Short mmCIF file of C-alpha atoms in Angstrom, two decimals:
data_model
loop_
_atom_site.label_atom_id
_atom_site.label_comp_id
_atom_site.label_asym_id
_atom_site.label_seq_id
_atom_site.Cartn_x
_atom_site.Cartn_y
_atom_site.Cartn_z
CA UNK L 1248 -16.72 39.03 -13.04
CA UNK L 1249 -15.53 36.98 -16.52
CA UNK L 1250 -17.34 33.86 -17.59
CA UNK L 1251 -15.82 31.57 -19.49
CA UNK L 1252 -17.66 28.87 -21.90
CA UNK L 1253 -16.57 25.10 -22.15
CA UNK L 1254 -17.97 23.08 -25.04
CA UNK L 1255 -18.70 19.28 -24.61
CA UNK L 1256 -16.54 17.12 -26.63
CA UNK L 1257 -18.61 15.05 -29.20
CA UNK L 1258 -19.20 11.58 -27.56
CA UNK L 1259 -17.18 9.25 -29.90
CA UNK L 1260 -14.17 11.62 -28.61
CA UNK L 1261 -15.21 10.89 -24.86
CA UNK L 1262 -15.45 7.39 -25.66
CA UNK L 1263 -12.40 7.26 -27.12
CA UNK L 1264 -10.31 9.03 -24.20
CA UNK L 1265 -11.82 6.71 -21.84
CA UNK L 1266 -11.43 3.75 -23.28
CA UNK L 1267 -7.85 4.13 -25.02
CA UNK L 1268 -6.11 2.39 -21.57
CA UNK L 1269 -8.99 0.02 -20.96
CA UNK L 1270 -8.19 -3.48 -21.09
CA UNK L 1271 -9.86 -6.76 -19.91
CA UNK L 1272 -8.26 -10.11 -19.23
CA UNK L 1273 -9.70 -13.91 -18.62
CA UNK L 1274 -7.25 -16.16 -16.41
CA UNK L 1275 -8.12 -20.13 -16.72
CA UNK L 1276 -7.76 -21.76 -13.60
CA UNK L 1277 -6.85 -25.62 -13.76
CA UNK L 1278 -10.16 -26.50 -11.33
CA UNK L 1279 -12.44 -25.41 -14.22
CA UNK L 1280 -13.07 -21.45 -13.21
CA UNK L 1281 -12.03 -18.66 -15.12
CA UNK L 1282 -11.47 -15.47 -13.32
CA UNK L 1283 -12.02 -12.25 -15.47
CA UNK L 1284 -10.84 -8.47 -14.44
CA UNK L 1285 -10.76 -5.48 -16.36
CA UNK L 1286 -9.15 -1.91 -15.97
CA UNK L 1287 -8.90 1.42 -17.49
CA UNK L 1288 -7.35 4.64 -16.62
CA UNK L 1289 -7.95 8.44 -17.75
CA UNK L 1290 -4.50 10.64 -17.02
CA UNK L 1291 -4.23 14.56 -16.03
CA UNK L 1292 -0.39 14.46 -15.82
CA UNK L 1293 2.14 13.42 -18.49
CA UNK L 1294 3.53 10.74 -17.49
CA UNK L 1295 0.37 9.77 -15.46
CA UNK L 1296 1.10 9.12 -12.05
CA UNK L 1297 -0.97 6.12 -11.45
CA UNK L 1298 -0.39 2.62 -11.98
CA UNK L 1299 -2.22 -0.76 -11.52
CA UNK L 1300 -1.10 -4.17 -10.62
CA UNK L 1301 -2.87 -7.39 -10.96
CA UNK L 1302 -1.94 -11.30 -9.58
CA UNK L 1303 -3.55 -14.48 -9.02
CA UNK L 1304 -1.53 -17.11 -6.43
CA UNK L 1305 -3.04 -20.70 -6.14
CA UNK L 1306 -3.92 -21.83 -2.68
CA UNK L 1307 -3.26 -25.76 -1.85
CA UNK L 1308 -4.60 -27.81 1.05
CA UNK L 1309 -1.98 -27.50 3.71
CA UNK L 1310 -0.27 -30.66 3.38
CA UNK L 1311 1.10 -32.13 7.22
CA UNK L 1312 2.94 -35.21 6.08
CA UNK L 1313 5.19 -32.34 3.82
CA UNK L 1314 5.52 -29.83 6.82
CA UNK L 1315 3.76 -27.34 3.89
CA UNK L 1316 3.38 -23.77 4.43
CA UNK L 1317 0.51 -22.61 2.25
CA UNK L 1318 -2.06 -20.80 2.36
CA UNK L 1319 -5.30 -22.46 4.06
CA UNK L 1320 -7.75 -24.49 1.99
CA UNK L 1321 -7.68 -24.66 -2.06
CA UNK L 1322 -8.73 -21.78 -4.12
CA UNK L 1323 -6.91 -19.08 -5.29
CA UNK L 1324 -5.63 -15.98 -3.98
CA UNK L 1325 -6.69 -12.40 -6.17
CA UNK L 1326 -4.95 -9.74 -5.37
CA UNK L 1327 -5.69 -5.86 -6.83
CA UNK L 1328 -3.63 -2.83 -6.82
CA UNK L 1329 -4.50 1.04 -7.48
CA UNK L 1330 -2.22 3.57 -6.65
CA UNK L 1331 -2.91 6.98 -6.42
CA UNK L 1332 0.76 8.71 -7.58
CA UNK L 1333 1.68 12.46 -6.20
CA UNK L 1334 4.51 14.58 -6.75
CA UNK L 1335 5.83 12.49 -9.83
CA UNK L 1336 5.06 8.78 -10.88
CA UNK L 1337 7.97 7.58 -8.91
CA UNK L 1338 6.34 5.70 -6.03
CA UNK L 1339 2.98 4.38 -7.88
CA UNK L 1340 5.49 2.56 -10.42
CA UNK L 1341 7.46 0.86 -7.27
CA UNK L 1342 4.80 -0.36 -5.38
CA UNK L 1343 2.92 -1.37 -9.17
CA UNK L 1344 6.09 -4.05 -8.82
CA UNK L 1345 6.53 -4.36 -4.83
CA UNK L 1346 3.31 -3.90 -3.45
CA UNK L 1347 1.92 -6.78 -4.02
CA UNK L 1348 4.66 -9.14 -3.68
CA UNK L 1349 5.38 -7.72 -0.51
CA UNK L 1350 1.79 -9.01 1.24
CA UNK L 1351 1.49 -11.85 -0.89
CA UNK L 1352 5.49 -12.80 0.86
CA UNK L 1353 3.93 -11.24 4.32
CA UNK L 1354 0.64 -14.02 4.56
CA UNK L 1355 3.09 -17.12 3.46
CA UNK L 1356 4.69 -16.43 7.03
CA UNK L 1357 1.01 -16.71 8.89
CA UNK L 1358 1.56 -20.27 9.63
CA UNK L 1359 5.07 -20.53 10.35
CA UNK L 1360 4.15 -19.36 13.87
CA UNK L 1361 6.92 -18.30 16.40
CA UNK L 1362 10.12 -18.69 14.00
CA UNK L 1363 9.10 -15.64 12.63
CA UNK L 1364 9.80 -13.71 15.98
CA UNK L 1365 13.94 -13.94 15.80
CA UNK L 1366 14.48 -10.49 13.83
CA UNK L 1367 11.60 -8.76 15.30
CA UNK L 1368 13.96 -7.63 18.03
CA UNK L 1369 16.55 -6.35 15.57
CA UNK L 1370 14.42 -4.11 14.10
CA UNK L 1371 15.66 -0.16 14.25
CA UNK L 1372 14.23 2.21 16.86
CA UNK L 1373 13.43 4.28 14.04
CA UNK L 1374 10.81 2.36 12.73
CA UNK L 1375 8.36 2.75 15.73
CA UNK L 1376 5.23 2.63 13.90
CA UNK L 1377 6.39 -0.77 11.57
CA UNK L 1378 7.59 -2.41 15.26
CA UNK L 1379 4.21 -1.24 16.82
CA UNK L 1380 2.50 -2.94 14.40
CA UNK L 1381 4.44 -6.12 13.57
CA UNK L 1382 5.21 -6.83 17.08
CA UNK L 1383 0.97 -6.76 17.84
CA UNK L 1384 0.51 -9.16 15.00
CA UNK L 1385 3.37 -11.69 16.30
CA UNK L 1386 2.46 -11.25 20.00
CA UNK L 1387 -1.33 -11.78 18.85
CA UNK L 1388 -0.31 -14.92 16.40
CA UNK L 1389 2.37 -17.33 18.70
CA UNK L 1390 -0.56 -17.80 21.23
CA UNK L 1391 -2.57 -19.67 18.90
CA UNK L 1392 0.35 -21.31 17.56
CA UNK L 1393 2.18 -22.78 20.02
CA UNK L 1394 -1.75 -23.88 22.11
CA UNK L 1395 -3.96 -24.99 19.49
CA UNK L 1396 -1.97 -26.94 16.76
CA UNK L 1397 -5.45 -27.20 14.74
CA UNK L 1398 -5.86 -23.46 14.44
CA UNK L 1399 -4.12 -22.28 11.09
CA UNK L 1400 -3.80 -18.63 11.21
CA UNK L 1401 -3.94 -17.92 7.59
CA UNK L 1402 -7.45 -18.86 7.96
CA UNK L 1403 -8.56 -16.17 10.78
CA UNK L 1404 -9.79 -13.03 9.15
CA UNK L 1405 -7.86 -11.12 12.17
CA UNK L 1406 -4.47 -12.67 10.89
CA UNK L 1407 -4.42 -11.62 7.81
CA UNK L 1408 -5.68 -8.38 7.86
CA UNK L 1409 -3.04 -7.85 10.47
CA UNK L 1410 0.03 -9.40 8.08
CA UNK L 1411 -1.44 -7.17 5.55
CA UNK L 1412 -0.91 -3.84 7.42
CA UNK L 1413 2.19 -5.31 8.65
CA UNK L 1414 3.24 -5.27 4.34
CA UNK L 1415 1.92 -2.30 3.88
CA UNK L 1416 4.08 -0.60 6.84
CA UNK L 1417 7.13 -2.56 6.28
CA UNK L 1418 7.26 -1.96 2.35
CA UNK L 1419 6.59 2.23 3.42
CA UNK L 1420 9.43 1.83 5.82
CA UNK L 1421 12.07 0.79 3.46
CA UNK L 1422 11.03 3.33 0.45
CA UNK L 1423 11.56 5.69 3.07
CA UNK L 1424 14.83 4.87 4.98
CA UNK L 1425 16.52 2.98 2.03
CA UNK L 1426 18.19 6.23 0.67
CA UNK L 1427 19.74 6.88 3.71
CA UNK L 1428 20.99 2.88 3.94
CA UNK L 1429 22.13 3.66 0.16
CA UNK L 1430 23.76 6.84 0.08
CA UNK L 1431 25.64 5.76 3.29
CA UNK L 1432 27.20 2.39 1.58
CA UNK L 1433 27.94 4.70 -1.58
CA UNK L 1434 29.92 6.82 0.44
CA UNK L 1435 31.84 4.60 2.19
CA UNK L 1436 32.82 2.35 -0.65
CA UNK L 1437 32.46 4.03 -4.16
CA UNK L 1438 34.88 6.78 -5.26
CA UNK L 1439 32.66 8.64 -7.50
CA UNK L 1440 30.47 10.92 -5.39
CA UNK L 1441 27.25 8.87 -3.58
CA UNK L 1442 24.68 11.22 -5.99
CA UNK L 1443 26.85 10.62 -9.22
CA UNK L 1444 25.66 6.70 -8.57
CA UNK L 1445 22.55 5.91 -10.35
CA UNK L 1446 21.88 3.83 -7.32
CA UNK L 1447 20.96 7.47 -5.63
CA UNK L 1448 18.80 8.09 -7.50
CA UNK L 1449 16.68 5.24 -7.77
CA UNK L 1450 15.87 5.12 -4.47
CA UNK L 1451 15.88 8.94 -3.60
CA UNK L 1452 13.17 9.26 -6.22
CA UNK L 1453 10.63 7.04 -4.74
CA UNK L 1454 11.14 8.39 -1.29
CA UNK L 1455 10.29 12.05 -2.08
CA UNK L 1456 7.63 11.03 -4.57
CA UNK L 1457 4.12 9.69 -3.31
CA UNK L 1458 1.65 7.42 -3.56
CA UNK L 1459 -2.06 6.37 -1.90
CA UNK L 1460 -2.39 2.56 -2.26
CA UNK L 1461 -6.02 0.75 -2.41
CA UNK L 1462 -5.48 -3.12 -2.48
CA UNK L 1463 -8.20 -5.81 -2.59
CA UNK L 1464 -7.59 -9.47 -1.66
CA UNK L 1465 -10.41 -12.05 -2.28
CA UNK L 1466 -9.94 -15.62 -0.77
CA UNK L 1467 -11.76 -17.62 -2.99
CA UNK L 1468 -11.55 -21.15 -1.22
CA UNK L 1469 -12.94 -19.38 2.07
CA UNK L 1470 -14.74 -16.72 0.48
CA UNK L 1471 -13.23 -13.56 2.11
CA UNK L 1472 -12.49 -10.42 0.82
CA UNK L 1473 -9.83 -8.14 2.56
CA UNK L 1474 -9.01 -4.19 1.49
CA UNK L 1475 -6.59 -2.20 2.78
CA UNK L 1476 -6.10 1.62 1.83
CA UNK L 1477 -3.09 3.73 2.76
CA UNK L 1478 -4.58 7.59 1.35
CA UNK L 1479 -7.65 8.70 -0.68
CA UNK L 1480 -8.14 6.08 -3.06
CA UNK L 1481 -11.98 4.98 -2.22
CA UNK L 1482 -13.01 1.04 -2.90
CA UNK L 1483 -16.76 0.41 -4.32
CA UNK L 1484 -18.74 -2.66 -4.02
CA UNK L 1485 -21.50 -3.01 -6.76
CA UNK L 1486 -24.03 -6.19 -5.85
CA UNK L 1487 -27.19 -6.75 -8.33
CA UNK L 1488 -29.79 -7.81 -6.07
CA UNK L 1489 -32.80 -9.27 -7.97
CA UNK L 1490 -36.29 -10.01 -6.51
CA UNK L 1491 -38.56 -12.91 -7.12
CA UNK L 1492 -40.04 -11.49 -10.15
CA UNK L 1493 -36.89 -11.32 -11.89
CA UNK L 1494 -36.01 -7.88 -11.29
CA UNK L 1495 -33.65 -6.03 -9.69
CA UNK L 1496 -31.51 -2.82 -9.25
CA UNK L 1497 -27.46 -2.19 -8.67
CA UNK L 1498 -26.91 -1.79 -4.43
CA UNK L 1499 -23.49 0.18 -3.74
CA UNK L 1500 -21.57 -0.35 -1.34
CA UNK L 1501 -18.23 2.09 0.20
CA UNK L 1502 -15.77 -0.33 1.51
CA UNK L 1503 -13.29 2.21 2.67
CA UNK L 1504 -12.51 5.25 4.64
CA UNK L 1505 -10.99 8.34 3.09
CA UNK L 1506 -7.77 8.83 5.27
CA UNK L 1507 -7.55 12.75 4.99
CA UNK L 1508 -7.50 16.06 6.63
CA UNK L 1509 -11.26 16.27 6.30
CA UNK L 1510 -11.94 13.12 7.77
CA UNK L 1511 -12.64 13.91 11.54
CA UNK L 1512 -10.84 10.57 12.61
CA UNK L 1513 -8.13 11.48 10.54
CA UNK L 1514 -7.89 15.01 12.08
CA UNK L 1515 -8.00 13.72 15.52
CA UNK L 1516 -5.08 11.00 15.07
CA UNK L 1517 -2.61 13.28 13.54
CA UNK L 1518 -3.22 15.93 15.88
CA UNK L 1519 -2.76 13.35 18.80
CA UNK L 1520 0.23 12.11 17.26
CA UNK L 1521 2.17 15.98 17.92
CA UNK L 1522 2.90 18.49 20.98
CA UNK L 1523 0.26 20.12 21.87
CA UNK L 1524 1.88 23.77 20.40
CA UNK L 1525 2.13 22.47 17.41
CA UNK L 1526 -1.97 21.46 17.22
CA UNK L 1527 -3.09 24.31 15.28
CA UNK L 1528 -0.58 23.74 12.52
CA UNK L 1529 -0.44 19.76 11.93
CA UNK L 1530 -3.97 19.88 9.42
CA UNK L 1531 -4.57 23.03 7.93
CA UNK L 1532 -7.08 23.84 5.27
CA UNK L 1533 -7.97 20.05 5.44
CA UNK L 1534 -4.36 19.22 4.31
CA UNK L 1535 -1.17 17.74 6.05
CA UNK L 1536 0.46 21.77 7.37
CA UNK L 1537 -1.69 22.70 4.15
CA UNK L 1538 0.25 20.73 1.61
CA UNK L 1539 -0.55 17.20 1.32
CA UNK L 1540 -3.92 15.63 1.22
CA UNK L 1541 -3.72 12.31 2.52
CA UNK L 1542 -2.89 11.83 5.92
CA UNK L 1543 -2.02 8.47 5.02
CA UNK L 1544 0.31 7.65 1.79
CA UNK L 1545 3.49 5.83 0.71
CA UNK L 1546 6.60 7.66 0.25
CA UNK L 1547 6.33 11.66 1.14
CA UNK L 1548 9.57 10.83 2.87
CA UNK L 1549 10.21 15.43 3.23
CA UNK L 1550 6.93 14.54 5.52
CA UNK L 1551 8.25 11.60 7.88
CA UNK L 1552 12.31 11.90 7.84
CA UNK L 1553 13.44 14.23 10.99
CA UNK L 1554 14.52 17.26 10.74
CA UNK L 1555 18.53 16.30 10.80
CA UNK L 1556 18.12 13.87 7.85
CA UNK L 1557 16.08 16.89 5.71
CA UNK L 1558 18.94 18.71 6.20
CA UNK L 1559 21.33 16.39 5.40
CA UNK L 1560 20.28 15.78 2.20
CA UNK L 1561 18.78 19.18 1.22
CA UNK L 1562 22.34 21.02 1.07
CA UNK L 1563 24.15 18.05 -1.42
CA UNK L 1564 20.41 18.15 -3.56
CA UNK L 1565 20.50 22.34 -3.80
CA UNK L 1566 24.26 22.16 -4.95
CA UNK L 1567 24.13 19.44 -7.47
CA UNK L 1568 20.71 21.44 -8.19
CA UNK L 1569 23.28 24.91 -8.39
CA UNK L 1570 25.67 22.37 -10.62
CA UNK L 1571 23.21 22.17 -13.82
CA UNK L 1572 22.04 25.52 -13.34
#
């Protein structure tokens, strides 16, 4: 048996390492408030995989005479981003740019009721988990819509937490299926060969790549906050809670769920999710068939495409692979 000795770095070094990507900002709000966040990130990869994404949307009285669509009562709209990159920083930088977006775009629908059913149908079969989902939230939301005209579903905790997994599903679906979509159209219309095209690329990259997400959205105007996870990535609450003497300590607070093999919910769902025979082998060593951690994540696409696509694509990778080599 060999031990081996680690010295501590001196303190200013620490320091320094942990603070080199820290970086606050202070956002003025036209009602008077200023909102103020701050980040900071410590790599073990080169590039890091991680990435961080940050916006603030205003939220405006819905205005009737208009026919307005926004969001609920004044305020603002915060939304934070972590993701949790794997197997290359491909995905973490997409959804750094998409993620967001794509649930900010997914709660301005909330009140537009039943006009948001048409494409529902259209959906492909493929996409059974995205249609289970979506079709819930539109089945649970025209009810409300089309009885009570006073009820503004943007406003109803349920509703939005249910457009937000309905982004976060969507926005998985189409980092995994778009290289098929892609390398199909480059085929049929380009003449150079479909993985010559940067195009291939760019969206093959994000697909195979992975990423946990951990998003936080805090209604101001109606005081709510909302976080979603998709992986590992663990949200903390920290409230100061002072007594009538002036003091008081720090109260913590785990807001989320760690969606792995080790998690005994987690276990059970995946394992219900397969044939029986293949039980034993879906989580092994607390790991997704003893690779991947998260039993939840973005991207991973060698984990969700069928077998027929894998192969598919695996042959043209290997020989362009055999090309360079």
């Amino acid at each position: 048996m060999t031990t081996k000795s680690i010295s501590r770095l001196p303190s200013n070094t620490i320091e320094a390492q942990l603070t080199a990507n820290a970086k606050s900002e202070s956002i003025s709000r036209p009602y008077g408030v200023t909102w103020r966040h701050a980040t900071a990130s410590l790599n073990s990869n080169d590039p890091i995989e991680d990435a961080n994404a940050q916006l603030i949307l205003r939220k405006d009285k819905r205005n009737k005479d208009h026919k307005s669509h926004e969001l609920g009562a004044a305020g603002d709209l915060l939304f934070f981003a972590i993701m949790d990159g794997h197997a290359g920083p491909h995905t973490s930088r997409l959804l750094a740019k998409a993620l967001i977006p794509a649930v900010a775009l997914e709660l301005s629908t909330l009140d537009k009721g039943s006009t948001e059913l048409k494409g529902v149908e259209s959906l492909e079969k493929n996409h059974e988990s995205y249609l289970s989902t979506a079709w819930s939230y539109f089945q649970a939301l025209v009810p409300f819509s089309r009885r009570f005209s006073s009820h503004i579903p943007s406003e109803d905790p349920k509703y939005v937490q249910l457009a937000i997994q309905t982004a976060f599903a969507n926005l998985d679906s189409e980092i995994v299926n778009a290289p098929s979509r892609i390398l199909e159209m480059l085929q049929s219309k380009s003449d150079m060969k479909p993985w010559d095209h940067p195009m291939a690329a760019a969206s093959m990259l994000p697909a195979l790549s992975g990423s946990c997400a951990l998003l936080a959205v805090l209604d101001t105007g109606r005081r709510d906050l909302h976080v979603a996870v998709a992986g590992d990535s663990r949200a903390v609450a920290g409230y100061w809670e002072e007594d009538s003497n002036g003091q008081g300590k720090w109260r913590v607070e785990v807001l989320t769920e760690d969606q792995t093999g080790r998690n005994i919910n987690e276990y059970h769902r995946m394992v219900a999710e397969h044939p029986p025979d293949e039980a034993p082998y879906v989580i092994q060593r607390g790991r997704v068939l003893g690779g991947l951690e998260p039993t939840r994540a973005f991207g991973d696409a060698n984990y969700k495409w069928p077998k027929e696509l894998q192969e598919r694509y695996s042959k043209p990778l290997l020989a362009e692979q055999a090309s360079y080599d």
